[in-house]
mmCIF file of C-alpha atoms in Angstrom:
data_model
loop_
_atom_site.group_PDB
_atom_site.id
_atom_site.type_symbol
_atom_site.label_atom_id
_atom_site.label_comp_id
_atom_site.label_asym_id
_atom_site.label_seq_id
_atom_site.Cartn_x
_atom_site.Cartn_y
_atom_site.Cartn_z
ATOM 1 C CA UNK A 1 -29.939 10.016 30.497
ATOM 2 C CA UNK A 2 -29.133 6.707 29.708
ATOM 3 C CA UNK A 3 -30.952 7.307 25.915
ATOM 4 C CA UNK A 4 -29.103 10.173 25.230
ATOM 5 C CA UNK A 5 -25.172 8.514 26.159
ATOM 6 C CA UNK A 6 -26.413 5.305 24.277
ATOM 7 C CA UNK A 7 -27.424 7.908 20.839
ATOM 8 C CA UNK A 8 -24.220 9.671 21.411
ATOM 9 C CA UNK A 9 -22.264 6.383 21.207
ATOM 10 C CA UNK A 10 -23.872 5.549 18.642
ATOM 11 C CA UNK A 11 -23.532 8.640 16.552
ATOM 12 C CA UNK A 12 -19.684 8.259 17.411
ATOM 13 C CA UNK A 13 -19.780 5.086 15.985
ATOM 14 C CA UNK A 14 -21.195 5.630 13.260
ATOM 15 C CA UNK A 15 -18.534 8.509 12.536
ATOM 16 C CA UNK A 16 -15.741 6.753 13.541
ATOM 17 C CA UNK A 17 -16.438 3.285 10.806
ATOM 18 C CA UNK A 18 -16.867 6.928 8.102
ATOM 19 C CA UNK A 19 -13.145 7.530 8.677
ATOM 20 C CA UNK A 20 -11.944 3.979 9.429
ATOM 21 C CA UNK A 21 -13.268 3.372 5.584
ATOM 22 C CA UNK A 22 -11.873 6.863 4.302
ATOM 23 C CA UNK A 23 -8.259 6.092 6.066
ATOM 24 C CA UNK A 24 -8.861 2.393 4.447
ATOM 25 C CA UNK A 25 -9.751 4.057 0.551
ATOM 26 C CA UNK A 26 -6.124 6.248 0.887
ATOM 27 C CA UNK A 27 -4.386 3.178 1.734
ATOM 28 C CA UNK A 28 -5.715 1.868 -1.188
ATOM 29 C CA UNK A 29 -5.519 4.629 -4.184
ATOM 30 C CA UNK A 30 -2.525 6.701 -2.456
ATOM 31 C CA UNK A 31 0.319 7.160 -4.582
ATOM 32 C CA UNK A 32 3.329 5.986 -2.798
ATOM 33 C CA UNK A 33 4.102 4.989 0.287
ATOM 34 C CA UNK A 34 4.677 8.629 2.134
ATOM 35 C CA UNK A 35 1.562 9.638 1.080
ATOM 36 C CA UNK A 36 -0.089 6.149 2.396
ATOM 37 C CA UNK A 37 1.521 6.809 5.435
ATOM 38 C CA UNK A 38 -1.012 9.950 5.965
ATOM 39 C CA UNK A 39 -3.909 7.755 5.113
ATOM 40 C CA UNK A 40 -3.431 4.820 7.637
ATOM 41 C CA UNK A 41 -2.863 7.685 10.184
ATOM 42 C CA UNK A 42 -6.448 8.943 9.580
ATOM 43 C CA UNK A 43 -7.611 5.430 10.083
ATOM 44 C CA UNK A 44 -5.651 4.565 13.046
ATOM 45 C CA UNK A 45 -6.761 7.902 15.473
ATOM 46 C CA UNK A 46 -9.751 9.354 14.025
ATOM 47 C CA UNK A 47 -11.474 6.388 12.975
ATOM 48 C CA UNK A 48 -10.206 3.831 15.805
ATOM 49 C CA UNK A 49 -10.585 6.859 18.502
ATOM 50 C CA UNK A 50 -14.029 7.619 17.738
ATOM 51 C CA UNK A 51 -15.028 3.923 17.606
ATOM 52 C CA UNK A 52 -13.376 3.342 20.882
ATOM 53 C CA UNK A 53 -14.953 6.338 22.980
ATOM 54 C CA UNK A 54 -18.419 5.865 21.233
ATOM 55 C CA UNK A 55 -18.517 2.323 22.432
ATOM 56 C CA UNK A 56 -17.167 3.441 25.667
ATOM 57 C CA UNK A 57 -20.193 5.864 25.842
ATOM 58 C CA UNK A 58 -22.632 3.085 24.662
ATOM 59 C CA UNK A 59 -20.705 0.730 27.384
ATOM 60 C CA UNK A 60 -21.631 2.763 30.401
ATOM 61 C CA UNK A 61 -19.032 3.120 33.365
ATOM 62 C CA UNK A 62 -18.079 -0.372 33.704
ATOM 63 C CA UNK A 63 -14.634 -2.575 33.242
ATOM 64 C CA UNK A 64 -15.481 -2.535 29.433
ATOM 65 C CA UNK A 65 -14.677 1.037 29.507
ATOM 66 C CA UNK A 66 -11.534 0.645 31.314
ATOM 67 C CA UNK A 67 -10.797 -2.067 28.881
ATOM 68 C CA UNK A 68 -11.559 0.065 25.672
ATOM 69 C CA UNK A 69 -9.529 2.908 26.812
ATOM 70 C CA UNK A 70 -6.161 0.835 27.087
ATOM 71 C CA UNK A 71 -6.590 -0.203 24.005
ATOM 72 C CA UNK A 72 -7.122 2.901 22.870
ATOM 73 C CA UNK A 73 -3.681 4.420 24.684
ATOM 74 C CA UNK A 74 -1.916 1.540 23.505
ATOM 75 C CA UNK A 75 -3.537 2.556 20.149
ATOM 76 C CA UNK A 76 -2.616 6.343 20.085
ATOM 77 C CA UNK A 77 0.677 5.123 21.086
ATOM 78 C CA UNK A 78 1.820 2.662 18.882
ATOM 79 C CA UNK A 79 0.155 3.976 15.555
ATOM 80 C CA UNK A 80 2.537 7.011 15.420
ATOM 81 C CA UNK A 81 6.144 4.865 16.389
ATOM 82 C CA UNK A 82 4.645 2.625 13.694
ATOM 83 C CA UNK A 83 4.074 5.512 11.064
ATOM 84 C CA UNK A 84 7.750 6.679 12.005
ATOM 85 C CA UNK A 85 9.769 3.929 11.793
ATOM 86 C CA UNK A 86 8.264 2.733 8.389
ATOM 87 C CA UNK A 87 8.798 6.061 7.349
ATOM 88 C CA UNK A 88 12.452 6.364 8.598
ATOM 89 C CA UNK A 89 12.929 2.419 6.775
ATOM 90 C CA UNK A 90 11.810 4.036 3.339
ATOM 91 C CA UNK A 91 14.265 6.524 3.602
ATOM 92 C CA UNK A 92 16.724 4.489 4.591
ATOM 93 C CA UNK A 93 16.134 2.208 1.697
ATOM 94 C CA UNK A 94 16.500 4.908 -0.715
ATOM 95 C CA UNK A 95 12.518 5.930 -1.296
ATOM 96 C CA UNK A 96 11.980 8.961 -2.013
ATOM 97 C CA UNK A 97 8.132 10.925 -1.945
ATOM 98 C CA UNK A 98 6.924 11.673 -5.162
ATOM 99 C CA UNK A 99 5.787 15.041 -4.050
ATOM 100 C CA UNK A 100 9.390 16.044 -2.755
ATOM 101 C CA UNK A 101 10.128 17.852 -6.073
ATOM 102 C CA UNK A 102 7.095 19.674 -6.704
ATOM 103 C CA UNK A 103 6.939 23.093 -6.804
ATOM 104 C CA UNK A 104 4.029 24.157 -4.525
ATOM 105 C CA UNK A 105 2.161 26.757 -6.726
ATOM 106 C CA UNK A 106 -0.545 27.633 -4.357
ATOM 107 C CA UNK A 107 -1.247 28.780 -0.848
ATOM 108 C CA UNK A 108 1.287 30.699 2.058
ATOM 109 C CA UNK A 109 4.152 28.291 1.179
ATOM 110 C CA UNK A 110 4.224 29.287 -2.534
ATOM 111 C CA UNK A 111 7.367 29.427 -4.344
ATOM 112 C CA UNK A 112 6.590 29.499 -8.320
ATOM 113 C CA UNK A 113 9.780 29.961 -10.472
ATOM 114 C CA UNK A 114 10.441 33.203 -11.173
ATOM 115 C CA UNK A 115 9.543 35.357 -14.614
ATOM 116 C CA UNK A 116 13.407 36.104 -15.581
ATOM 117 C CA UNK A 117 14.590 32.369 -14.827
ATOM 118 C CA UNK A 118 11.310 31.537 -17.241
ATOM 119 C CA UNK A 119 12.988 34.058 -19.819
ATOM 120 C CA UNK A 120 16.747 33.165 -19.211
ATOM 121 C CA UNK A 121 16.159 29.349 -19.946
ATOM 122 C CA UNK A 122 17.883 27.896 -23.556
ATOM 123 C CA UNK A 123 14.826 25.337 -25.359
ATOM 124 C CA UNK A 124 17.775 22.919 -25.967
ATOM 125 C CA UNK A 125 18.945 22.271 -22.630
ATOM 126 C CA UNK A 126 15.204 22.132 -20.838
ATOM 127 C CA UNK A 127 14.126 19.322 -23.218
ATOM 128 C CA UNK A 128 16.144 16.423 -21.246
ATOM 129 C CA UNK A 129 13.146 15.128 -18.678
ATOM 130 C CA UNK A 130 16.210 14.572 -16.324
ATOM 131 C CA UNK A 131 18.519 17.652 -16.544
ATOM 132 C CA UNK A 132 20.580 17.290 -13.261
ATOM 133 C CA UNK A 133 22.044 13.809 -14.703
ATOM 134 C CA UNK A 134 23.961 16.142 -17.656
ATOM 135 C CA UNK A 135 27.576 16.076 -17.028
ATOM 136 C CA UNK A 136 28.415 19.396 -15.765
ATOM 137 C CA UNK A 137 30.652 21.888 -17.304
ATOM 138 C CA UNK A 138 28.619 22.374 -20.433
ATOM 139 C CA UNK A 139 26.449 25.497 -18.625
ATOM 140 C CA UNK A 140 27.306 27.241 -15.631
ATOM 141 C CA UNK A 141 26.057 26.667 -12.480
ATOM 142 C CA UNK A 142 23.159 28.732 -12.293
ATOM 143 C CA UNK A 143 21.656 28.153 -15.604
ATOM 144 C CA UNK A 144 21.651 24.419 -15.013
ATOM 145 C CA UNK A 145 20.191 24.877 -11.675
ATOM 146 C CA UNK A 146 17.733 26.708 -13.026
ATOM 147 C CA UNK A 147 17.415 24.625 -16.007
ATOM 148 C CA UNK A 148 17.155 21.944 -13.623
ATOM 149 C CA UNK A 149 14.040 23.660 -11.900
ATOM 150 C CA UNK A 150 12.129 24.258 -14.801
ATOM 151 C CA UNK A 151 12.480 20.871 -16.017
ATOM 152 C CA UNK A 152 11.086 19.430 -12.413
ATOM 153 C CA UNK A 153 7.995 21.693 -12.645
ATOM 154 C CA UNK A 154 7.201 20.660 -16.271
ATOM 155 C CA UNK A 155 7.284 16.780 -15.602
ATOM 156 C CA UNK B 1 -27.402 -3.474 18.001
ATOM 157 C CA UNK B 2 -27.917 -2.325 14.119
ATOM 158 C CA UNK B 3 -25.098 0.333 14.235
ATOM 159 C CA UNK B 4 -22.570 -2.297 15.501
ATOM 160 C CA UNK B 5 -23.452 -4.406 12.632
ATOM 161 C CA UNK B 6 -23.082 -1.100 10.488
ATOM 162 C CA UNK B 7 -19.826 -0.268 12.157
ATOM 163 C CA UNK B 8 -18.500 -3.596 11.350
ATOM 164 C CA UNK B 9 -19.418 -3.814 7.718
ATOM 165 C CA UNK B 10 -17.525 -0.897 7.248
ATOM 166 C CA UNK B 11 -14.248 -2.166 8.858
ATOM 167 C CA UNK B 12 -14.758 -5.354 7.368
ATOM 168 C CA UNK B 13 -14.918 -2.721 4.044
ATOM 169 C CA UNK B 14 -11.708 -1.143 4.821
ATOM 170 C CA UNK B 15 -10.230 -4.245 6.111
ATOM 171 C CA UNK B 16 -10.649 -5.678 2.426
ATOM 172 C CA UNK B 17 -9.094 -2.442 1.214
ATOM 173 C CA UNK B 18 -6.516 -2.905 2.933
ATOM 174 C CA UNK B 19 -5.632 -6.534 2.225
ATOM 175 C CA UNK B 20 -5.807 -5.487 -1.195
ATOM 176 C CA UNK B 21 -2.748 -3.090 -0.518
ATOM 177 C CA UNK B 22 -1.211 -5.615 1.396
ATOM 178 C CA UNK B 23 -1.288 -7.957 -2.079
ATOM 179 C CA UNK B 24 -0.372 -5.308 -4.678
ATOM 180 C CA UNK B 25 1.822 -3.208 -2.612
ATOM 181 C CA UNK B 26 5.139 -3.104 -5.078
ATOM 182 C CA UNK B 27 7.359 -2.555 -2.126
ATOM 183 C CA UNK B 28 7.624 -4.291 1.051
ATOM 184 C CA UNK B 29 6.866 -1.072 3.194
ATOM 185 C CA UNK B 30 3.440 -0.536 1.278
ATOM 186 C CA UNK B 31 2.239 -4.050 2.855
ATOM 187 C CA UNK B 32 4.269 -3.506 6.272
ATOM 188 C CA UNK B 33 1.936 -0.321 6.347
ATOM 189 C CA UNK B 34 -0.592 -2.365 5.100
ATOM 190 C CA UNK B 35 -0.004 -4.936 7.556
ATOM 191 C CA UNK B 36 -0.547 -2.556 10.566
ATOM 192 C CA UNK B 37 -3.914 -1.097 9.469
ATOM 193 C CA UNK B 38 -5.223 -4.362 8.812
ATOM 194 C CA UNK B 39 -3.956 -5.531 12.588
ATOM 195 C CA UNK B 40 -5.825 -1.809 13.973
ATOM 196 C CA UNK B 41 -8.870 -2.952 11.866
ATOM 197 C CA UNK B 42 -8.703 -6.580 13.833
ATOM 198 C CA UNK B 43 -8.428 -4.491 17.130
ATOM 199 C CA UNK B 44 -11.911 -2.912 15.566
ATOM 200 C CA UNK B 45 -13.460 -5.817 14.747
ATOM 201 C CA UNK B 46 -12.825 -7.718 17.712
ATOM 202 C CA UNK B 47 -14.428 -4.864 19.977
ATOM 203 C CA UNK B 48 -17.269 -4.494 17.949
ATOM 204 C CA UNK B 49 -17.816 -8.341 17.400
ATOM 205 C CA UNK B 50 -18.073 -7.908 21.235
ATOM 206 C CA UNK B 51 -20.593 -6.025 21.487
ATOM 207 C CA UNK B 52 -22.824 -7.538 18.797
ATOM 208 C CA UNK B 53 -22.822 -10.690 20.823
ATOM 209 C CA UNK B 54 -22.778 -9.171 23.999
ATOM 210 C CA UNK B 55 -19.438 -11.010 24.935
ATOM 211 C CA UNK B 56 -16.949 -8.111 26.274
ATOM 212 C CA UNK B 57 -14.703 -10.741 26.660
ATOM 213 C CA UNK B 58 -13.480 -9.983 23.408
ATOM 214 C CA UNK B 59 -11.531 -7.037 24.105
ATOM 215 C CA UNK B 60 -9.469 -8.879 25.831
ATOM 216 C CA UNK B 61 -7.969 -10.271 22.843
ATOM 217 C CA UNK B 62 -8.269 -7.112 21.450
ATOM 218 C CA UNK B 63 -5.448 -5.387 23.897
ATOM 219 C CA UNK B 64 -3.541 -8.667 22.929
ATOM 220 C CA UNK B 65 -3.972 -7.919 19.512
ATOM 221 C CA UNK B 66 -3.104 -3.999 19.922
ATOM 222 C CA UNK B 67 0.071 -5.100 22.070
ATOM 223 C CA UNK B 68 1.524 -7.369 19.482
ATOM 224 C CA UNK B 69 0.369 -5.316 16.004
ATOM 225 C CA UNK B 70 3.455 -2.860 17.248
ATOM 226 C CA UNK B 71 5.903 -5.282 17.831
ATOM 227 C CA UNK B 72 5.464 -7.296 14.923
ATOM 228 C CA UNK B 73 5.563 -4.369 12.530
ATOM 229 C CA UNK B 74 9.054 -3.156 14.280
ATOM 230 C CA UNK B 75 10.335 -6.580 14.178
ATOM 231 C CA UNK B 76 9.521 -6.541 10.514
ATOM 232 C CA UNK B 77 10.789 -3.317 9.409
ATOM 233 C CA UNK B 78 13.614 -3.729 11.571
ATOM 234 C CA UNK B 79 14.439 -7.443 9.891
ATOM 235 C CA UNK B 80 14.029 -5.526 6.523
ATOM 236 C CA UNK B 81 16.519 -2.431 7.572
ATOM 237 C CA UNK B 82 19.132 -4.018 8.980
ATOM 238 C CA UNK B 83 18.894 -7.846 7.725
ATOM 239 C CA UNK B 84 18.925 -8.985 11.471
ATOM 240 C CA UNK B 85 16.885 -8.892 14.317
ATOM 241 C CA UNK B 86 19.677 -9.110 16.426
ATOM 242 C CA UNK B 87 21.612 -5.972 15.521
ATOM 243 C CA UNK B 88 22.222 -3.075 17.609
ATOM 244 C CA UNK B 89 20.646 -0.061 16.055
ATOM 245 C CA UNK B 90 21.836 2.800 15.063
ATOM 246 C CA UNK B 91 23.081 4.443 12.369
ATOM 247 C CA UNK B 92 25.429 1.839 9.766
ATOM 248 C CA UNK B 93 29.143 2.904 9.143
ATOM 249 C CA UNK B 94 28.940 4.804 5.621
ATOM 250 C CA UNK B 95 31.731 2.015 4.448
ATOM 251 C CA UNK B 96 31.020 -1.321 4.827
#
């Protein structure tokens, strides 16, 4: 019985340093800072939670364990306030996520740009890589807007 | 005793990783984040450290460590937001 806990530990150990170094690789090649965000969370409950319980497990029942699970609630805790408030500071200091202007073009949330707003666009007006900067009144509304959208996919 | 010498090779791995972030981060919220998983990492280490040498004590220091990696990292962000530590909160008046 003993064996068995001990392999299981183990096994969760071994797991948990696999995300701990995936979480640490997106910290590292991520983008920007949102998408960072996502990677340090992967590192901070999947790969510090399964560290934690497999050396509780390897521990036995003993004050270590009681030890290793507060500092895994007072992991689980702080790791998503954390997460938030750098978050709400990056929006507050005028970040913005790379991804926010996207269109997604795959899966349930799919919203591609239509085929007549492909037809109705003018080649003149969707060269400018930044269309919503124009000064308005040379289009209307809606065939800047969609001007607009077609230049966001396309960059 | 080999997989806690495993384990720790690989936080010591991602702990590198994530100094590196914490150096070439281009803004300051890239190596606050940076900052915190390096301080969860610590938490890691010092656990596993513990084991390795058969010295639980270490965890001790490790709940330390886990108390003030939050605090720090508001403190920071919250210097960095508001440009004291000693301001209220909230949201700012749009005019000021």
């Amino acid at each position: 019985m003993a064996e068995i806990s001990q392999i299981f530990g183990a096994v969760l150990i071994v797991m948990g340093s696999f995300f701990f170094v995936v979480g640490a690789v997106g910290i590292f090649r991520m983008p920007d800072v949102f998408t960072r965000m996502h990677a340090a969370g992967i590192s901070d409950t999947a790969g510090a939670g399964l560290l934690l319980v497999g050396m509780m497990f390897v521990a036995g029942l003993s004050l270590v364990t009681v030890k290793l699970a507060v500092i895994l609630v007072v992991i689980l805790y702080s790791s998503p306030i954390a997460t938030h408030a750098v978050a709400q500071a990056a929006l507050h200091a005028g970040l913005e996520p790379i991804l926010a202007n996207k269109k997604i073009m795959v899966g349930p949330g799919a919203h591609p740009v239509p085929e007549k707003d492909k037809a109705k666009k003018a080649p003149p007006q969707t060269k400018s890589r930044t269309p919503t900067r124009r000064p308005a009144g040379k289009t209307s509304g809606k065939a800047r807007s969609t001007a607009a959208r077609k230049g966001r996919t396309r960059s | 005793m080999t997989v806690f010498a495993a384990a720790s090779i690989a936080v010591l791995v991602a702990l590198f990783l994530a100094v590196v972030r914490a150096l070439k981060g281009p803004t300051v919220f890239d190596r606050v984040l940076a900052g915190n998983s390096i301080g969860t990492g610590a938490i890691m280490l010092l656990a596993l450290f513990g084991f390795l040498t058969e010295r639980p004590e270490f965890l001790d220091i490790g709940i330390l460590y886990a108390l003030l990696n939050i605090i720090g990292t508001l403190a920071v962000l919250k210097f960095f937001r508001h440009g004291d530590l000693s301001h209220p909160g909230g949201e700012e008046p749009s005019e000021n």
